[in-house]
Structure formats: structure tokens, C-alpha cells
Amino acid sequence: MEKKIDDLTTLTYGDLETGLKVVYTKSNSPTPETKPDTNANPGAETTKPDSGSSTTENQSDSATGGKTSKKGEAVYALKKIYLYKNKDFKKSERIASYAQKPRINRPMFVVTDYAKSQAGATRYKVRDVNHHSKTAGMIGYITANWKYVRPVYYHSLHQTITVINPNGVNEYQNKNLTGKVKNFKQGTQLKVKGFVTHNLTTRYQLNNGNYVTANRKLVISGKLEQPTKIKAKKTIYRYSNANFGKRISKVKKGTVLKVKKMDLLKTIFIDQLWYKTVSSGRWLCDWESSIRQDHQVVQQNKSHSQRLFGY
């Protein structure tokens, strides 16, 4: 027997569970003309995107992709964003700016609350948790736009993951990451059989039953090949760190070096892959034409950059 519901606000979960048949009846009454509100306050402020911020940052809820992060959850920025004092973004109320960075170095925040701008855009109220940064501990508002901000932790299962953190990731006996077993080096590919949550974070369960983090800054889904050797195609230099520090020594053309770990920095003009060599423990910069990977072509270096910059 069909149940007739005149008021949709009275719907129950049971009604939705059993299914509904919606019947549309055309009304013969004329549609009333919509007139502008002549009583509106002429001095009221109209909501417009901040001239100093991205128009995309000020889009409505559809820009979140329906995937708003929970309170207490960690998020990171994919593109350049600003931290604002209030929910309605104004250039004069910027507290801090965060440049676009490689995946492993993206600025991270913890969501403490939500807010809506006057234009209806969703904002995250956040706390800056970028340790060793001058902005650490700052509180303010950032965009919730899916193109700009996403969860730090994976929310789904993947059969294989690759360690991308230059310092590797640890394997643990328990999902709360206690009972350390060992450290997996950067580039290690791990087979996964399960996916679990712990508070507002997630873990991957390995085939042996142990756990590793599902932090996107530390691991990436799928297989990411890492070079084991590099060869200098012309004379290059070793540096003391991956930030164009002091030159340590010169590497002659044709020299083959074993790769210990890989890091990635980004400047305005070029993505730079850095290789830390086993022989010296120093960093070498790949200017795309300066280093050739063993059994690989230089152009493939770009695929590493794109994946480490990817989602």
C-alpha cells in the first residue's frame, strides 16, 4: 500500500530505506512576479571575493567536493593559500601565507571548527601544526576548497604503497603506532591487505599484520620507482644540503654514484630533484640535463616530480 506524504519534512529514515515514488502535479495558479527588495539597506556591504585572494578560494560549498574534513582532522595545502583572521577573506586580514610545496613538504593544519563566509563559502578554522616554522601554532581561517586543501591521511585502501619520506617510515605492531618493528627506506614498495582508522588518522595494515601510517606526506599509493644509480652527463657539484647550501666538491662528467635517498624542492621556474649519494652523504642537484639515471632516461625524472607533487 502506497503511503502519501504531503510534507517532505516529515520523512523518516524508514521511508527513504523502502523507497519513494515522487509524483509531480502542475499548478494552474500563476507564478508570482519576483520584485527586488526596495527596503534593502543601501549602505550594507556586498560580499565580493577579496581582490587579493583567488576567486576559486571564494567559491561556494560545491568547491569542497562534498568532502569536508572532520574537526580534529589534519589537512594540507596543495596550492598557495593564506591564513586569515576572519572567515570573510580580506587582504588586510591575512595572518600568514603558505607557498605551494612538494607533497612531502606541504603545509599542514588541524581543523578545529567550520564557518561560512557571507558568500556561502565553507571555511576551515585551523591551527598551524608546521613544527619548526615561524607560523607554528597560529590560528585562523583557510579555504575548504578541494582544489586547494585536502586531508593529510588517505581515506581508502590501496593494494600497494610506496614510501616517499626521505627518512622512511616505521613499521609497528599496533595500529596506534606502538611496538616499532623496523624502518622502511624511501622507495620501498609495500603490499597492503587492510585499512584501519585510529582516532582521526588512518593506517595501512601490511600482509604480515603490522601497520604503517597512511599519511600522504610519507607514503603514496601505487608503485613509484626510485633510481638506484645516477651518472653525471657533465660536470656538476655536491652541496651541503638540499637548499643550495655551500658547494662541497665537484663531480666529473661520467661519474656514477649510488643513490641513498631522494628529495624534491620547487622554485619558481623549475622542479628540482635532489639525490643524496651513499659515497659522500652529500646532495646532488638534478638540472634535468646534468644527471642520467642508470637504465633510465633523464626525462623520467619529471614523472617523479609530478607524482610527488600529485594528490
Short mmCIF file of C-alpha atoms in Angstrom, two decimals:
data_model
loop_
_atom_site.label_atom_id
_atom_site.label_comp_id
_atom_site.label_asym_id
_atom_site.label_seq_id
_atom_site.Cartn_x
_atom_site.Cartn_y
_atom_site.Cartn_z
CA MET A 1 0.00 0.00 0.00
CA GLU A 2 1.42 3.37 -1.04
CA LYS A 3 1.99 5.94 1.67
CA LYS A 4 1.10 9.52 0.73
CA ILE A 5 3.35 12.19 2.20
CA ASP A 6 2.33 15.80 1.76
CA ASP A 7 5.13 17.33 3.81
CA LEU A 8 8.64 16.13 2.86
CA THR A 9 9.99 17.38 6.17
CA THR A 10 8.13 14.54 7.89
CA LEU A 11 10.13 11.88 6.02
CA THR A 12 11.76 9.25 8.19
CA TYR A 13 14.81 7.08 7.54
CA GLY A 14 12.40 4.14 7.05
CA ASP A 15 10.66 5.98 4.22
CA LEU A 16 13.96 6.51 2.45
CA GLU A 17 15.04 2.93 3.11
CA THR A 18 11.91 1.42 1.47
CA GLY A 19 11.91 3.85 -1.44
CA LEU A 20 9.70 6.70 -2.55
CA LYS A 21 7.59 7.39 -5.63
CA VAL A 22 7.51 11.11 -6.39
CA VAL A 23 4.54 12.46 -8.37
CA TYR A 24 4.69 15.97 -9.81
CA THR A 25 1.40 17.87 -10.17
CA LYS A 26 1.43 21.03 -12.26
CA SER A 27 -0.17 24.04 -10.62
CA ASN A 28 -2.56 26.18 -12.66
CA SER A 29 -2.03 29.23 -10.49
CA PRO A 30 0.27 31.91 -11.97
CA THR A 31 3.78 32.27 -10.62
CA PRO A 32 4.05 35.49 -8.59
CA GLU A 33 6.40 38.07 -10.01
CA THR A 34 9.63 38.45 -8.07
CA LYS A 35 10.44 42.06 -7.28
CA PRO A 36 13.68 43.47 -5.96
CA ASP A 37 13.75 44.31 -2.26
CA THR A 38 13.40 48.07 -2.20
CA ASN A 39 13.85 48.09 1.57
CA ALA A 40 17.38 46.77 1.42
CA ASN A 41 19.91 48.84 3.29
CA PRO A 42 21.79 50.82 0.62
CA GLY A 43 24.78 51.08 2.93
CA ALA A 44 25.08 47.34 3.50
CA GLU A 45 28.33 45.72 2.38
CA THR A 46 28.05 43.46 -0.67
CA THR A 47 30.08 40.29 -0.47
CA LYS A 48 32.75 40.06 -3.17
CA PRO A 49 35.86 37.92 -3.46
CA ASP A 50 38.87 39.50 -1.81
CA SER A 51 40.78 41.26 -4.57
CA GLY A 52 43.98 39.86 -3.13
CA SER A 53 42.85 36.24 -2.92
CA SER A 54 41.99 33.62 -5.52
CA THR A 55 38.45 33.70 -6.90
CA THR A 56 38.47 29.92 -6.62
CA GLU A 57 39.10 30.18 -2.86
CA ASN A 58 35.82 32.05 -2.56
CA GLN A 59 33.56 29.59 -4.34
CA SER A 60 30.53 28.06 -2.60
CA ASP A 61 30.17 24.65 -0.97
CA SER A 62 30.30 22.79 -4.29
CA ALA A 63 34.02 23.60 -4.36
CA THR A 64 34.61 21.30 -1.38
CA GLY A 65 33.59 18.31 -3.46
CA GLY A 66 31.29 17.24 -0.64
CA LYS A 67 34.33 16.05 1.29
CA THR A 68 34.62 18.43 4.21
CA SER A 69 37.17 17.23 6.75
CA LYS A 70 36.12 16.50 10.33
CA LYS A 71 37.02 18.56 13.37
CA GLY A 72 40.37 17.40 14.66
CA GLU A 73 41.42 16.03 11.26
CA ALA A 74 44.68 17.10 9.61
CA VAL A 75 44.63 18.79 6.20
CA TYR A 76 47.34 20.17 3.94
CA ALA A 77 47.57 22.75 1.17
CA LEU A 78 48.11 21.71 -2.44
CA LYS A 79 48.49 25.25 -3.76
CA LYS A 80 49.44 28.63 -2.35
CA ILE A 81 46.95 29.72 0.30
CA TYR A 82 46.62 32.31 3.04
CA LEU A 83 45.66 32.13 6.70
CA TYR A 84 43.08 34.81 7.50
CA LYS A 85 41.95 36.42 10.72
CA ASN A 86 38.26 36.12 9.80
CA LYS A 87 36.02 33.91 7.66
CA ASP A 88 35.42 36.64 5.06
CA PHE A 89 38.77 36.78 3.35
CA LYS A 90 40.28 40.25 3.12
CA LYS A 91 43.80 41.05 2.06
CA SER A 92 44.23 43.35 5.05
CA GLU A 93 43.40 40.46 7.42
CA ARG A 94 45.93 37.93 6.20
CA ILE A 95 47.94 36.40 9.02
CA ALA A 96 50.32 34.21 7.03
CA SER A 97 50.94 32.91 3.52
CA TYR A 98 51.90 29.37 2.52
CA ALA A 99 53.68 28.74 -0.77
CA GLN A 100 52.97 25.72 -2.94
CA LYS A 101 55.40 22.99 -1.96
CA PRO A 102 56.22 19.39 -2.87
CA ARG A 103 53.94 16.74 -1.41
CA ILE A 104 56.37 15.74 1.34
CA ASN A 105 56.76 19.36 2.48
CA ARG A 106 53.21 20.67 2.18
CA PRO A 107 52.00 22.98 4.98
CA MET A 108 49.72 21.15 7.41
CA PHE A 109 46.85 22.25 9.66
CA VAL A 110 44.39 20.74 12.13
CA VAL A 111 40.73 21.63 11.63
CA THR A 112 39.23 23.00 14.85
CA ASP A 113 35.92 24.36 13.53
CA TYR A 114 33.96 25.44 10.46
CA ALA A 115 32.50 28.72 9.27
CA LYS A 116 30.60 30.19 6.32
CA SER A 117 31.58 33.37 4.55
CA GLN A 118 28.91 35.91 3.65
CA ALA A 119 29.01 34.49 0.12
CA GLY A 120 28.31 30.98 1.44
CA ALA A 121 31.80 29.53 1.01
CA THR A 122 32.92 26.97 3.59
CA ARG A 123 35.99 27.85 5.64
CA TYR A 124 38.11 25.77 7.97
CA LYS A 125 39.13 27.30 11.26
CA VAL A 126 42.55 25.76 11.78
CA ARG A 127 45.67 25.59 13.91
CA ASP A 128 49.02 25.66 12.12
CA VAL A 129 50.95 22.50 13.04
CA ASN A 130 54.05 23.08 10.92
CA HIS A 131 56.67 22.40 13.54
CA HIS A 132 59.93 24.38 13.36
CA SER A 133 58.09 27.06 11.38
CA LYS A 134 57.56 30.67 12.45
CA THR A 135 53.83 30.17 11.82
CA ALA A 136 53.51 27.12 14.08
CA GLY A 137 50.60 27.47 16.50
CA MET A 138 48.86 30.27 14.61
CA ILE A 139 45.05 30.08 14.49
CA GLY A 140 42.88 31.42 11.69
CA TYR A 141 40.75 30.56 8.67
CA ILE A 142 41.69 28.88 5.39
CA THR A 143 39.68 27.84 2.36
CA ALA A 144 37.98 24.43 2.32
CA ASN A 145 38.15 24.32 -1.48
CA TRP A 146 39.03 20.77 -2.59
CA LYS A 147 41.40 22.13 -5.24
CA TYR A 148 43.43 23.87 -2.56
CA VAL A 149 43.13 21.81 0.62
CA ARG A 150 42.79 18.05 1.20
CA PRO A 151 43.08 15.54 4.06
CA VAL A 152 46.61 14.55 5.03
CA TYR A 153 45.59 10.93 5.55
CA TYR A 154 44.31 8.53 2.90
CA HIS A 155 40.67 7.52 3.28
CA SER A 156 40.69 4.36 1.16
CA LEU A 157 42.53 1.08 0.70
CA HIS A 158 45.30 0.61 -1.87
CA GLN A 159 46.94 -2.72 -2.64
CA THR A 160 50.43 -1.24 -2.93
CA ILE A 161 52.02 1.87 -1.43
CA THR A 162 55.48 3.39 -1.83
CA VAL A 163 57.47 5.15 0.88
CA ILE A 164 58.31 8.73 -0.23
CA ASN A 165 59.56 10.28 3.00
CA PRO A 166 63.36 10.79 2.69
CA ASN A 167 63.71 9.42 6.24
CA GLY A 168 61.48 6.43 5.53
CA VAL A 169 58.52 5.23 7.61
CA ASN A 170 58.36 2.88 10.57
CA GLU A 171 56.51 -0.42 10.79
CA TYR A 172 54.60 -1.07 14.02
CA GLN A 173 52.86 -4.00 15.67
CA ASN A 174 49.84 -1.94 16.74
CA LYS A 175 47.55 0.48 14.92
CA ASN A 176 48.30 3.21 17.45
CA LEU A 177 51.86 3.00 16.10
CA THR A 178 53.48 1.41 19.13
CA GLY A 179 55.77 -1.59 19.14
CA LYS A 180 58.21 -0.49 16.44
CA VAL A 181 59.43 -3.34 14.23
CA LYS A 182 61.72 -1.63 11.71
CA ASN A 183 62.15 1.30 9.33
CA PHE A 184 61.31 1.08 5.63
CA LYS A 185 63.62 3.23 3.48
CA GLN A 186 62.40 5.69 0.90
CA GLY A 187 61.40 3.91 -2.29
CA THR A 188 60.28 0.71 -0.53
CA GLN A 189 57.10 -0.72 -2.04
CA LEU A 190 54.75 -2.34 0.48
CA LYS A 191 51.88 -4.77 -0.07
CA VAL A 192 48.74 -3.85 1.85
CA LYS A 193 45.87 -6.08 2.98
CA GLY A 194 43.86 -3.79 5.23
CA PHE A 195 42.92 -0.24 6.09
CA VAL A 196 42.06 0.88 9.63
CA THR A 197 41.27 4.10 11.44
CA HIS A 198 42.75 5.33 14.70
CA ASN A 199 41.04 8.39 16.14
CA LEU A 200 41.05 10.80 13.18
CA THR A 201 44.03 9.24 11.42
CA THR A 202 44.34 6.14 9.25
CA ARG A 203 46.78 3.23 8.93
CA TYR A 204 47.61 0.62 6.32
CA GLN A 205 47.82 -2.96 7.53
CA LEU A 206 50.58 -4.88 5.79
CA ASN A 207 50.36 -8.51 4.67
CA ASN A 208 52.24 -9.57 7.83
CA GLY A 209 49.60 -7.93 10.05
CA ASN A 210 51.73 -4.97 11.12
CA TYR A 211 50.92 -1.31 10.47
CA VAL A 212 52.35 1.78 8.79
CA THR A 213 51.00 5.31 8.56
CA ALA A 214 48.60 6.35 5.78
CA ASN A 215 49.96 9.92 5.83
CA ARG A 216 50.13 11.22 2.26
CA LYS A 217 53.28 13.20 3.08
CA LEU A 218 55.08 9.96 3.94
CA VAL A 219 53.63 7.35 1.56
CA ILE A 220 51.99 7.40 -1.87
CA SER A 221 49.53 4.94 -3.39
CA GLY A 222 50.80 2.61 -6.09
CA LYS A 223 54.33 1.92 -7.25
CA LEU A 224 56.85 4.73 -7.56
CA GLU A 225 60.16 3.59 -8.98
CA GLN A 226 63.25 5.20 -7.47
CA PRO A 227 66.66 5.32 -9.17
CA THR A 228 69.47 3.35 -7.53
CA LYS A 229 72.30 4.95 -9.52
CA ILE A 230 72.89 8.24 -11.29
CA LYS A 231 75.54 9.27 -13.81
CA ALA A 232 76.82 12.79 -14.38
CA LYS A 233 76.40 13.83 -18.02
CA LYS A 234 78.59 16.86 -17.42
CA THR A 235 80.47 18.41 -14.52
CA ILE A 236 78.18 19.05 -11.55
CA TYR A 237 78.57 19.95 -7.87
CA ARG A 238 77.87 18.45 -4.47
CA TYR A 239 76.15 20.65 -1.88
CA SER A 240 75.95 20.53 1.89
CA ASN A 241 72.13 20.39 1.88
CA ALA A 242 69.10 20.35 -0.40
CA ASN A 243 68.63 24.12 -0.21
CA PHE A 244 71.54 25.24 -2.39
CA GLY A 245 73.89 25.41 0.56
CA LYS A 246 77.65 25.57 0.33
CA ARG A 247 79.37 23.74 -2.52
CA ILE A 248 81.39 20.84 -1.17
CA SER A 249 83.09 19.35 -4.22
CA LYS A 250 82.96 18.86 -7.96
CA VAL A 251 81.70 15.71 -9.67
CA LYS A 252 83.32 14.97 -13.02
CA LYS A 253 81.45 14.04 -16.18
CA GLY A 254 80.80 10.28 -16.37
CA THR A 255 80.96 9.67 -12.61
CA VAL A 256 78.45 7.02 -11.43
CA LEU A 257 77.04 7.41 -7.93
CA LYS A 258 74.71 5.23 -5.85
CA VAL A 259 71.57 6.97 -4.62
CA LYS A 260 70.83 6.87 -0.90
CA LYS A 261 67.66 8.96 -0.88
CA MET A 262 65.78 11.49 -2.98
CA ASP A 263 64.22 14.82 -2.09
CA LEU A 264 62.29 17.37 -4.08
CA LEU A 265 62.23 21.13 -3.92
CA LYS A 266 60.37 23.61 -6.05
CA THR A 267 61.50 27.03 -7.22
CA ILE A 268 59.53 29.48 -9.33
CA PHE A 269 60.97 28.15 -12.56
CA ILE A 270 61.92 24.51 -12.13
CA ASP A 271 61.23 21.38 -10.14
CA GLN A 272 64.50 20.12 -8.70
CA LEU A 273 65.22 16.53 -7.84
CA TRP A 274 67.97 16.05 -5.30
CA TYR A 275 69.88 12.83 -4.80
CA LYS A 276 71.77 12.02 -1.62
CA THR A 277 74.65 9.73 -2.52
CA VAL A 278 75.93 6.83 -0.47
CA SER A 279 79.58 7.58 -1.13
CA SER A 280 79.60 11.10 0.29
CA GLY A 281 76.30 11.63 2.09
CA ARG A 282 76.07 14.90 0.16
CA TRP A 283 73.30 16.21 -2.07
CA LEU A 284 73.43 16.44 -5.85
CA CYS A 285 71.00 18.63 -7.77
CA ASP A 286 69.41 17.31 -10.95
CA TRP A 287 69.00 20.07 -13.51
CA GLU A 288 67.34 17.55 -15.88
CA SER A 289 70.27 17.63 -18.29
CA SER A 290 73.05 17.21 -15.73
CA ILE A 291 72.29 13.72 -14.37
CA ARG A 292 71.33 10.50 -16.09
CA GLN A 293 69.66 7.74 -14.10
CA ASP A 294 71.06 4.26 -14.51
CA HIS A 295 68.92 2.31 -17.03
CA GLN A 296 66.54 5.28 -17.28
CA VAL A 297 66.34 8.49 -19.27
CA VAL A 298 66.54 11.92 -17.75
CA GLN A 299 63.03 12.87 -18.86
CA GLN A 300 61.62 10.27 -16.47
CA ASN A 301 62.75 12.44 -13.60
CA LYS A 302 59.71 14.58 -14.37
CA SER A 303 57.40 11.69 -13.56
CA HIS A 304 58.89 11.57 -10.06
CA SER A 305 58.28 15.29 -9.69
CA GLN A 306 54.72 15.07 -10.92
CA ARG A 307 53.83 12.19 -8.59
CA LEU A 308 55.44 13.82 -5.57
CA PHE A 309 53.53 16.99 -6.43
CA GLY A 310 50.37 14.98 -7.17
CA TYR A 311 47.39 14.22 -4.96
#
